[in-house]
Amino acid sequence: ITMSRIIGVEQSLSNVESALKAKGFEVIQLRNEQDVKKCDACVITGQDRDVMGISSPVIEGPVIDADGLSADEVVQRIEKIFH
């Protein structure tokens, strides 16, 4: 049994959140640094990185910048990371 991966998704990215859930990932919304620490990977939009006050060093797993990507493209990148 593979453990389900926890993907942190920025609150504005509800389409990405739905797409990931449809693929069986566990998704949590990123609200603060505690949320970030629970994630295996994070999906953010580049311009919000500073607004949230989350600097990349806090994020230990891969970070996908969803800016300019479709929800499906984000999901493909997440699946590549964990395969």
CSV table of C-alpha atoms in Angstrom, one decimal:
chain,number,residue,atom,x,y,z
A,1,ILE,CA,0.0,0.0,0.0
A,2,THR,CA,1.5,3.3,-1.0
A,3,MET,CA,1.0,6.1,1.5
A,4,SER,CA,-1.1,8.9,0.0
A,5,ARG,CA,1.0,11.9,-0.6
A,6,ILE,CA,0.0,15.2,1.0
A,7,ILE,CA,0.0,18.0,-1.5
A,8,GLY,CA,-0.3,21.5,-0.2
A,9,VAL,CA,-2.2,23.8,-2.5
A,10,GLU,CA,-2.6,27.5,-2.3
A,11,GLN,CA,-6.1,28.6,-1.6
A,12,SER,CA,-6.6,30.4,-4.9
A,13,LEU,CA,-5.9,27.2,-6.8
A,14,SER,CA,-9.2,25.3,-6.3
A,15,ASN,CA,-9.0,23.8,-9.8
A,16,VAL,CA,-5.7,22.2,-9.0
A,17,GLU,CA,-7.0,21.0,-5.7
A,18,SER,CA,-9.9,19.2,-7.4
A,19,ALA,CA,-7.7,17.7,-10.1
A,20,LEU,CA,-5.2,16.3,-7.5
A,21,LYS,CA,-8.1,14.9,-5.3
A,22,ALA,CA,-9.5,13.2,-8.4
A,23,LYS,CA,-6.1,11.4,-8.8
A,24,GLY,CA,-6.2,10.2,-5.2
A,25,PHE,CA,-3.8,12.7,-3.6
A,26,GLU,CA,-4.5,14.1,-0.2
A,27,VAL,CA,-4.7,17.9,-0.5
A,28,ILE,CA,-4.5,20.5,2.2
A,29,GLN,CA,-4.8,24.2,1.7
A,30,LEU,CA,-1.7,26.2,2.5
A,31,ARG,CA,-2.5,28.9,5.1
A,32,ASN,CA,0.7,29.1,7.1
A,33,GLU,CA,4.1,27.5,7.6
A,34,GLN,CA,2.7,24.7,9.8
A,35,ASP,CA,0.6,23.6,6.8
A,36,VAL,CA,3.7,23.7,4.6
A,37,LYS,CA,5.6,21.4,7.0
A,38,LYS,CA,2.9,18.7,6.6
A,39,CYS,CA,3.2,18.5,2.8
A,40,ASP,CA,5.2,16.2,0.6
A,41,ALA,CA,5.0,18.8,-2.1
A,42,CYS,CA,3.5,22.3,-2.5
A,43,VAL,CA,1.7,24.0,-5.4
A,44,ILE,CA,1.9,27.7,-5.3
A,45,THR,CA,1.4,30.6,-7.7
A,46,GLY,CA,4.7,32.5,-8.0
A,47,GLN,CA,3.3,35.9,-7.1
A,48,ASP,CA,1.8,34.6,-3.9
A,49,ARG,CA,5.1,33.2,-2.5
A,50,ASP,CA,5.9,36.5,-0.7
A,51,VAL,CA,2.3,37.4,0.2
A,52,MET,CA,2.0,34.2,2.3
A,53,GLY,CA,5.2,34.9,4.0
A,54,ILE,CA,6.4,31.4,3.1
A,55,SER,CA,10.0,31.4,2.0
A,56,SER,CA,11.2,28.4,0.0
A,57,PRO,CA,13.6,27.2,2.8
A,58,VAL,CA,10.5,26.3,4.9
A,59,ILE,CA,9.3,24.0,2.1
A,60,GLU,CA,11.3,20.8,2.3
A,61,GLY,CA,9.6,19.0,-0.6
A,62,PRO,CA,9.3,20.0,-4.2
A,63,VAL,CA,7.5,23.2,-5.0
A,64,ILE,CA,5.5,23.6,-8.2
A,65,ASP,CA,4.8,27.1,-9.4
A,66,ALA,CA,1.4,26.7,-11.0
A,67,ASP,CA,1.6,30.1,-12.8
A,68,GLY,CA,0.8,29.6,-16.4
A,69,LEU,CA,0.1,25.8,-16.0
A,70,SER,CA,-3.3,24.1,-16.4
A,71,ALA,CA,-4.5,22.0,-13.5
A,72,ASP,CA,-3.7,18.9,-15.5
A,73,GLU,CA,-0.2,20.0,-16.1
A,74,VAL,CA,0.3,20.5,-12.4
A,75,VAL,CA,-1.0,17.0,-11.7
A,76,GLN,CA,1.4,15.6,-14.3
A,77,ARG,CA,4.3,17.3,-12.6
A,78,ILE,CA,3.2,16.0,-9.2
A,79,GLU,CA,2.9,12.5,-10.5
A,80,LYS,CA,6.4,12.6,-12.0
A,81,ILE,CA,7.8,13.7,-8.7
A,82,PHE,CA,6.4,10.7,-6.9
A,83,HIS,CA,6.9,8.0,-9.5
